[in-house]
PDB file of C-alpha atoms in Angstrom:
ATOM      1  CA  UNK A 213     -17.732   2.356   0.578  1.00 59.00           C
ATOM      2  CA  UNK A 214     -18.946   2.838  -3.119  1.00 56.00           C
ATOM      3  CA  UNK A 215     -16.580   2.736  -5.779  1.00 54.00           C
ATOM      4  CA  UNK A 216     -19.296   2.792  -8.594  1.00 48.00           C
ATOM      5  CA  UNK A 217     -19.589   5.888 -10.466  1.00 44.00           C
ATOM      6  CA  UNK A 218     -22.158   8.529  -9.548  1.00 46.00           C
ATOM      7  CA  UNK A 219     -25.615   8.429 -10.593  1.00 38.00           C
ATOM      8  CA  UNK A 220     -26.442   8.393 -14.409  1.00 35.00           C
ATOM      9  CA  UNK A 221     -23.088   7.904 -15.245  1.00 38.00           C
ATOM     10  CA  UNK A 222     -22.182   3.827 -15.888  1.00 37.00           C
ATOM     11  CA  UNK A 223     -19.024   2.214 -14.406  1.00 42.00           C
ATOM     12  CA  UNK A 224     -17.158   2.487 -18.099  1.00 44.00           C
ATOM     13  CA  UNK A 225     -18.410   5.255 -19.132  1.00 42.00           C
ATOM     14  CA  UNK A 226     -16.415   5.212 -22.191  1.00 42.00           C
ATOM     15  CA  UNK A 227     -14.716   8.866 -22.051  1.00 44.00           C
ATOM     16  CA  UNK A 228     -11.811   9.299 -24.656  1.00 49.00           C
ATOM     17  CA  UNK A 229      -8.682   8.572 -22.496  1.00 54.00           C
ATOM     18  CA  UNK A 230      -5.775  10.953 -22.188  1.00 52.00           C
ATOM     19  CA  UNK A 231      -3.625  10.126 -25.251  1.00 51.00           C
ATOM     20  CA  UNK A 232      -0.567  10.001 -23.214  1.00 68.00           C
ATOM     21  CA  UNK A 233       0.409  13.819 -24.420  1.00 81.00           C
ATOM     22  CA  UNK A 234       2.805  15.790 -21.285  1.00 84.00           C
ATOM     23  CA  UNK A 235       0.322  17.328 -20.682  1.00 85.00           C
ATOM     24  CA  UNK A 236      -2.291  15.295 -19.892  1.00 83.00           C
ATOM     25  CA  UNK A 237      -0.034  12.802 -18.070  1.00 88.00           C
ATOM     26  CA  UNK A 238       0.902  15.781 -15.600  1.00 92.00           C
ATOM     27  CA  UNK A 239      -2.673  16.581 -15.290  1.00 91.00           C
ATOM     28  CA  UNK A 240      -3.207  12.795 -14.916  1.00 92.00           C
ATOM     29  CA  UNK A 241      -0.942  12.846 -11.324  1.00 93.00           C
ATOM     30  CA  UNK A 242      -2.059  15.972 -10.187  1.00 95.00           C
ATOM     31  CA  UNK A 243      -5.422  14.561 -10.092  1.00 96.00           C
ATOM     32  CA  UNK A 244      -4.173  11.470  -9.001  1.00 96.00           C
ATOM     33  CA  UNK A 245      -1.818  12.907  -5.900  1.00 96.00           C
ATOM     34  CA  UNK A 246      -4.928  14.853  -4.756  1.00 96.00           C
ATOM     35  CA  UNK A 247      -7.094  11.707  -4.652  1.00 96.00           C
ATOM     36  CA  UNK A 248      -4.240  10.539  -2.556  1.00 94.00           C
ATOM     37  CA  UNK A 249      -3.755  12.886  -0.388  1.00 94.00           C
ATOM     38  CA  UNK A 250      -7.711  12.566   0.158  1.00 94.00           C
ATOM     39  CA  UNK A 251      -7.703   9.121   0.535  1.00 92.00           C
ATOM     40  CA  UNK A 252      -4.619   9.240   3.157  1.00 90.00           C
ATOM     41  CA  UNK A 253      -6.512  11.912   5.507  1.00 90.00           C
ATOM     42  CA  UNK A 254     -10.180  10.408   5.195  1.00 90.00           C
ATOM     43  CA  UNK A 255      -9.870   6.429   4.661  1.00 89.00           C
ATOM     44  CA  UNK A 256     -11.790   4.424   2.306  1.00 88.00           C
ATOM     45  CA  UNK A 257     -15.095   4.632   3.819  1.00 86.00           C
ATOM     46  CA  UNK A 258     -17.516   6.249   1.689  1.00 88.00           C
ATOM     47  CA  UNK A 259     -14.897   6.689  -1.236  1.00 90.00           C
ATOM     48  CA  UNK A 260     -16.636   7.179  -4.306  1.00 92.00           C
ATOM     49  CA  UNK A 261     -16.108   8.669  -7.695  1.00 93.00           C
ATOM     50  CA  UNK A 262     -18.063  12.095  -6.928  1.00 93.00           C
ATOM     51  CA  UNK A 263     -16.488  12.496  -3.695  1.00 95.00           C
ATOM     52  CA  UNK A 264     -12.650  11.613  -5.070  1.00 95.00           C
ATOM     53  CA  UNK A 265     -13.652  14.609  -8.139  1.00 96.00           C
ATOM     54  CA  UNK A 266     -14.323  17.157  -4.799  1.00 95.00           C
ATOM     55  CA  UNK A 267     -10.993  16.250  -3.481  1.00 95.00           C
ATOM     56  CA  UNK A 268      -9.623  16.648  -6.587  1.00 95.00           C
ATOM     57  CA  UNK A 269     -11.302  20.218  -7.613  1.00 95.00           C
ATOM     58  CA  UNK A 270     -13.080  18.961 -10.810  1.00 95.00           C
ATOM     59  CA  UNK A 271     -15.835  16.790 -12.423  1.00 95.00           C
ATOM     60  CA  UNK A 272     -16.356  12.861 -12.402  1.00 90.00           C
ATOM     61  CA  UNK A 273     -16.755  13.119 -15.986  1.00 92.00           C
ATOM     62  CA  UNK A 274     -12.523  14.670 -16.233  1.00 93.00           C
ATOM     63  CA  UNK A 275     -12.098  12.088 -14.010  1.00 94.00           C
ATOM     64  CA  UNK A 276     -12.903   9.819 -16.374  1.00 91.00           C
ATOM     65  CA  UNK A 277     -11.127  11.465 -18.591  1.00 91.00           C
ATOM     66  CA  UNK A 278      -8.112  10.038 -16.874  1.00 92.00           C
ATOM     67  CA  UNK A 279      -8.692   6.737 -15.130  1.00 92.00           C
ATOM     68  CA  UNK A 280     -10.961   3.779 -16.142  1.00 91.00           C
ATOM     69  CA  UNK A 281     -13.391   3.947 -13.423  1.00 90.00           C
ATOM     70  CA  UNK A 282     -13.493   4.500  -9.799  1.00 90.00           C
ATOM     71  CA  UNK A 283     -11.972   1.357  -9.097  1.00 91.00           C
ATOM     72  CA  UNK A 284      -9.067   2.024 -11.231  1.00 92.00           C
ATOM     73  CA  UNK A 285      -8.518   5.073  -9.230  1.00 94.00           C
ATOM     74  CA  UNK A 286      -8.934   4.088  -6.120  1.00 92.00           C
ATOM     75  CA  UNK A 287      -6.326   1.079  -6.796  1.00 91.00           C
ATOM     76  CA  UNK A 288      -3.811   3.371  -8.571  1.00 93.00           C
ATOM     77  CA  UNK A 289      -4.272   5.869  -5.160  1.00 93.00           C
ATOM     78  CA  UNK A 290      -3.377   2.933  -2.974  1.00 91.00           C
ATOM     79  CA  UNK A 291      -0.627   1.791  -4.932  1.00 89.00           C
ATOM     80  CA  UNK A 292       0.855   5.463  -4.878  1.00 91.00           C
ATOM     81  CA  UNK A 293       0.849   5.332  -0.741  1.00 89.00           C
ATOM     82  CA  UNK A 294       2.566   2.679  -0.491  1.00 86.00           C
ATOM     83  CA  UNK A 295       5.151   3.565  -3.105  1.00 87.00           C
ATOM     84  CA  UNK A 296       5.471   6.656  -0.769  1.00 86.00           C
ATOM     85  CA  UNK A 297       5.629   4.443   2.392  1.00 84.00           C
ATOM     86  CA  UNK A 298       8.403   1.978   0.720  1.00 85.00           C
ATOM     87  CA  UNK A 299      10.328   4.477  -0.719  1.00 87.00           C
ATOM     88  CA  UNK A 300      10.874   5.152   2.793  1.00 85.00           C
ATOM     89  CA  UNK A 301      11.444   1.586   3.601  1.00 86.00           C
ATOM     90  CA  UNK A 302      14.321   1.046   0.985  1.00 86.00           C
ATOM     91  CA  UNK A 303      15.546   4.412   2.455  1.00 88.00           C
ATOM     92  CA  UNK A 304      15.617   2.405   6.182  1.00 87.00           C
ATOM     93  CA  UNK A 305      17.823  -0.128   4.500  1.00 86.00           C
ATOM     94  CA  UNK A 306      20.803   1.343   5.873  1.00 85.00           C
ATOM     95  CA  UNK A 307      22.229   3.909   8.645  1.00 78.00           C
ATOM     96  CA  UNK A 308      24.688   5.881   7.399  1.00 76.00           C
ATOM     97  CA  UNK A 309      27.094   3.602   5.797  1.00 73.00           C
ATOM     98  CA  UNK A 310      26.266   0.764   7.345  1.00 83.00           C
ATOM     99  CA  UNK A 311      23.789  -1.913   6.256  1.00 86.00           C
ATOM    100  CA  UNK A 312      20.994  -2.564   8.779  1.00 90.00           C
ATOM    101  CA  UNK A 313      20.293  -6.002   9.564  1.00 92.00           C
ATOM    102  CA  UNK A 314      17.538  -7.774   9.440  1.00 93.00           C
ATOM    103  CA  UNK A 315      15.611  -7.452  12.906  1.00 94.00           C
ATOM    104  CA  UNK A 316      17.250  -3.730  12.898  1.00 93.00           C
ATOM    105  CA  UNK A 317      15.428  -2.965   9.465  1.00 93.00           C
ATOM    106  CA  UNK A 318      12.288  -4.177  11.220  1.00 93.00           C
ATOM    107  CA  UNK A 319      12.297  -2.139  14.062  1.00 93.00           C
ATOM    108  CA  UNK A 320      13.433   0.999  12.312  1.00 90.00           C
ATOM    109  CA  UNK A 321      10.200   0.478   9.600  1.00 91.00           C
ATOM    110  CA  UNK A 322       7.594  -0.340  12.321  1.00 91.00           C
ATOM    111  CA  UNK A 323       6.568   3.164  13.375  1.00 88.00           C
ATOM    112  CA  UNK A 324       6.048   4.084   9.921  1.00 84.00           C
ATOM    113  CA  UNK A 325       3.960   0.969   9.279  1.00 85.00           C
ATOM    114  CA  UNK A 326       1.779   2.230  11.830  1.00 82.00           C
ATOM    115  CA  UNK A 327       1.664   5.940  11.068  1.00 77.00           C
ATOM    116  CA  UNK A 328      -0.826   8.036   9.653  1.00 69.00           C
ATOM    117  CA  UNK A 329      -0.833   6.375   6.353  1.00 71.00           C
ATOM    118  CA  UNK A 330      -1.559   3.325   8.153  1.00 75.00           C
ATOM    119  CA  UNK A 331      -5.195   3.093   8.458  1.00 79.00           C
ATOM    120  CA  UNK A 332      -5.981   3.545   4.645  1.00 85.00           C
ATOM    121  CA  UNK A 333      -3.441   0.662   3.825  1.00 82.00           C
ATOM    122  CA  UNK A 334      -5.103  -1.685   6.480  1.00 81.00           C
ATOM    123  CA  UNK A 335      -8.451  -0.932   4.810  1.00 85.00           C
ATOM    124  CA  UNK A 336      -7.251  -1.776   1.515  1.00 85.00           C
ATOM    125  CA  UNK A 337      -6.556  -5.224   3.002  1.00 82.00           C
ATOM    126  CA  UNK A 338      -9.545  -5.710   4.089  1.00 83.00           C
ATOM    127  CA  UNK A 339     -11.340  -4.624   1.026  1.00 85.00           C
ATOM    128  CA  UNK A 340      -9.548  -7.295  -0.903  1.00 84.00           C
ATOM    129  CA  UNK A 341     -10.807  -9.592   1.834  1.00 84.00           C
ATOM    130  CA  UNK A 342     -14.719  -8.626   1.354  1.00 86.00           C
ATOM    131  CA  UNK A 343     -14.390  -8.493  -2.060  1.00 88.00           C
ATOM    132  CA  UNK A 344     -11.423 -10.579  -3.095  1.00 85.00           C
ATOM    133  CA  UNK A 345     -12.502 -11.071  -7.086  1.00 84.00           C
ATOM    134  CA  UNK A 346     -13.138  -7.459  -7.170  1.00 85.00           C
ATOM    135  CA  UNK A 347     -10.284  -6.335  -5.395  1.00 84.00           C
ATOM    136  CA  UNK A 348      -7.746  -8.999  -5.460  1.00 80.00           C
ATOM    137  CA  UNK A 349      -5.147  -6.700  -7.036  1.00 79.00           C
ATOM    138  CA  UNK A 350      -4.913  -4.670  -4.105  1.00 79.00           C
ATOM    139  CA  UNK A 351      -3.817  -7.788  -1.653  1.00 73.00           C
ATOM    140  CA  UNK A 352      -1.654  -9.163  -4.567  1.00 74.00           C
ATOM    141  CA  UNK A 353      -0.200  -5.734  -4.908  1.00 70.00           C
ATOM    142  CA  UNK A 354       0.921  -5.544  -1.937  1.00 74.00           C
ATOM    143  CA  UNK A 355       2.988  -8.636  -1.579  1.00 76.00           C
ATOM    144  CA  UNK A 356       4.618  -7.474  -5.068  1.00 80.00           C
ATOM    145  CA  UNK A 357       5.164  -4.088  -3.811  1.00 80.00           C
ATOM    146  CA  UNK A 358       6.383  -4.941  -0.222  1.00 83.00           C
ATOM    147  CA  UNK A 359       8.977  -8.211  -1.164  1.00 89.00           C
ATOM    148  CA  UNK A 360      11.802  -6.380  -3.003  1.00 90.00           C
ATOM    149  CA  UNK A 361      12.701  -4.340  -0.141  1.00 90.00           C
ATOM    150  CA  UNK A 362      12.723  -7.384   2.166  1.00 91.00           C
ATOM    151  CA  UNK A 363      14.413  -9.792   0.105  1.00 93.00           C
ATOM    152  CA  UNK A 364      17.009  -7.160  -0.038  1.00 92.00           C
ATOM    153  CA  UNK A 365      17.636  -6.778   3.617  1.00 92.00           C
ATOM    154  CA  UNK A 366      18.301 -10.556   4.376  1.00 94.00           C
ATOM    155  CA  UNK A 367      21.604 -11.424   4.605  1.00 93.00           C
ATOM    156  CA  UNK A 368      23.531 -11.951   1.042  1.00 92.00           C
ATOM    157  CA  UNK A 369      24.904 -15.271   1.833  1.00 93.00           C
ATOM    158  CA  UNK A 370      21.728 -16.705   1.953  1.00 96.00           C
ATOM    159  CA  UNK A 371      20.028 -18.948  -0.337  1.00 97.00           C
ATOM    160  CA  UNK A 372      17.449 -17.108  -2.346  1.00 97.00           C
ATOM    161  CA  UNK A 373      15.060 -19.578  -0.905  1.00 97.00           C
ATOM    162  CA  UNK A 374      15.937 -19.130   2.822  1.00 97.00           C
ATOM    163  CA  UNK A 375      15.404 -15.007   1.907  1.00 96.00           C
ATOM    164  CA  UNK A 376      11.946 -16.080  -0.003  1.00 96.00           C
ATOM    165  CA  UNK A 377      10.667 -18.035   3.347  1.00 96.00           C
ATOM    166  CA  UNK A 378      11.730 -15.396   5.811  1.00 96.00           C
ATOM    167  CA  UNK A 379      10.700 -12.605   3.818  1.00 95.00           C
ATOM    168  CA  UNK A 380       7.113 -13.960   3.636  1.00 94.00           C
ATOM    169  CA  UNK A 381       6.988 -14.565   7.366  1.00 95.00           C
ATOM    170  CA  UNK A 382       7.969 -11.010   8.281  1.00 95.00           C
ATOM    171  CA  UNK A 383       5.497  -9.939   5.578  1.00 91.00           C
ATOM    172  CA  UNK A 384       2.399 -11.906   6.525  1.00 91.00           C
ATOM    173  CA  UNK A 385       3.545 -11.379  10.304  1.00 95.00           C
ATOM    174  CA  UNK A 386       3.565  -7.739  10.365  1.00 92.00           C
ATOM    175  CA  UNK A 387       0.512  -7.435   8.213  1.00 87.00           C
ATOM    176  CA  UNK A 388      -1.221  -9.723  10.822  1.00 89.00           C
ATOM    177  CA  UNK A 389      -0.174  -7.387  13.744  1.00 91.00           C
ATOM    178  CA  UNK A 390      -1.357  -4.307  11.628  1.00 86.00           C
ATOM    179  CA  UNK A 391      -4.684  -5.442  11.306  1.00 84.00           C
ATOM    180  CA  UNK A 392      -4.810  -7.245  14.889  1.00 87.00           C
ATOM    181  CA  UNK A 393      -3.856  -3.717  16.396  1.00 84.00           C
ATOM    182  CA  UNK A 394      -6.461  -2.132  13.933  1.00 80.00           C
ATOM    183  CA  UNK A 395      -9.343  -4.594  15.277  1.00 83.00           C
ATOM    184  CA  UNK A 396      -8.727  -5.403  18.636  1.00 85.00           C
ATOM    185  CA  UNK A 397      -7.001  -2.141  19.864  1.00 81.00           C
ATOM    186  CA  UNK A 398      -4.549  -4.589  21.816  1.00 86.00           C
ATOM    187  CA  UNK A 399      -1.247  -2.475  21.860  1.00 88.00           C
ATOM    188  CA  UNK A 400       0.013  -4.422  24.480  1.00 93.00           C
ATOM    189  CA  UNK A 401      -0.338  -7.999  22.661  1.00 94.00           C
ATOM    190  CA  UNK A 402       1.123  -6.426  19.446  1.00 93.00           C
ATOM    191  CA  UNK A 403       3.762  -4.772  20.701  1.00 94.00           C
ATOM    192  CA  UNK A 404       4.942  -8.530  22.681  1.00 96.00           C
ATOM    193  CA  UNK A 405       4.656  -9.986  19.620  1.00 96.00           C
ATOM    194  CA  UNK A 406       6.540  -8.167  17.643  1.00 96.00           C
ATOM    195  CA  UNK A 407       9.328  -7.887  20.194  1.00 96.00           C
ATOM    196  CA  UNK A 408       9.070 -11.890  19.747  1.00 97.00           C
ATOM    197  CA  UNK A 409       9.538 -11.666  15.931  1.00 97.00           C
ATOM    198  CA  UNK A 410      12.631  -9.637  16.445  1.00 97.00           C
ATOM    199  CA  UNK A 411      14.229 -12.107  18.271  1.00 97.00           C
ATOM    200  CA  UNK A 412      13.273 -14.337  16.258  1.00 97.00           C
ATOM    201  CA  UNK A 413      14.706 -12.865  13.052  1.00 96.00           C
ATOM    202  CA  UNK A 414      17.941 -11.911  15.417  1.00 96.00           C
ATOM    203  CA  UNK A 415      18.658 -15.770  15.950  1.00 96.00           C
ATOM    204  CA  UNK A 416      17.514 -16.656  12.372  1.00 95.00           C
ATOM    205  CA  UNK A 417      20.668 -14.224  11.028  1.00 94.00           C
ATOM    206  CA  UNK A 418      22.809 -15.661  13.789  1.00 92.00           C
ATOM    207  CA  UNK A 419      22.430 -18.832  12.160  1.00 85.00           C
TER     208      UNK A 419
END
């Protein structure tokens, strides 16, 4: 994957920004949600400024216009999937009326965690593993983004640094069978293990 900008044209290129007008904030997420969209369908590999401009039906140099750089783009793209994909997570929160509990939230989430969006996410984590003072933001941004929605579904009478600990092991555990079904194509391992974190989340609660 290259994130640089295309040939001739320098990383900060030094475009005037968009002033912040209506306008040019809602042409700001159009071209954003179609870099998105791109980036959803075709993975990280081989992203790159002049290939995120033919997704998005225009020029690098409106591009950017917009965004400062082909990093920033790429990181504000992955940030907007998975807004998208916990959105839907906060919306798993509950069932009807009813508040889900923890080991229920967790089953209810997983086959969105591994769903189409799934493979562009997992690559993000890796990038920021290859290239962690480059991309650090992107594994950083992920804990940030993912711990709200966690921390909410642990039980309320717990101590907000029992919901911290357990909210970190679901997070790191589920990110570890994400990538371990990504690399080793083990279904069958994954899918034991996270049975086995679901019971053990159903005795932690029962505590």
């Amino acid at each position: 994957m290259d994130t640089s900008a295309d040939e001739g044209t320098p990383k900060q290129a030094g475009y005037r920004r968009s002033a912040g007008s209506p306008r040019g904030e809602a042409r700001r997420r159009d071209l954003l949600d179609r870099v998105t969209d791109d980036l959803a369908a075709n993975g990280l590999v081989d992203f790159s400024l002049r290939r995120a401009a033919r997704a998005a039906g225009t020029t690098h140099k409106v591009l950017l216009y917009h965004f400062d750089g082909a990093d920033d783009l790429l990181k504000q793209a992955i940030f907007q999937l998975r807004e998208k994909r916990i959105g839907r997570a906060w919306s798993a929160t509950t069932e009807g009326s009813a508040r889900r509990t923890l080991a229920d939230w967790v089953r209810a989430v997983w086959p969105d965690l591994v769903g189409a969006e799934a493979r562009v996410l997992e690559q993000a984590i890796g990038l920021a593993m290859y290239d962690p003072e480059r991309y650090a933001e992107l594994g950083r941004g992920a804990s940030e983004q993912y711990l709200p929605v966690l921390l909410s579904v642990c039980p309320e009478h717990w101590t907000a640094r029992r919901k911290q600990e357990v909210a970190e092991m679901v997070l790191a555990t589920l990110r570890g069978f994400l990538v371990d079904a990504r690399t080793s194509g083990d279904t069958a391992g994954v899918a034991a293990g996270f049975e086995a974190l679901v019971r053990a989340l159903e005795r932690e609660e029962a505590t």
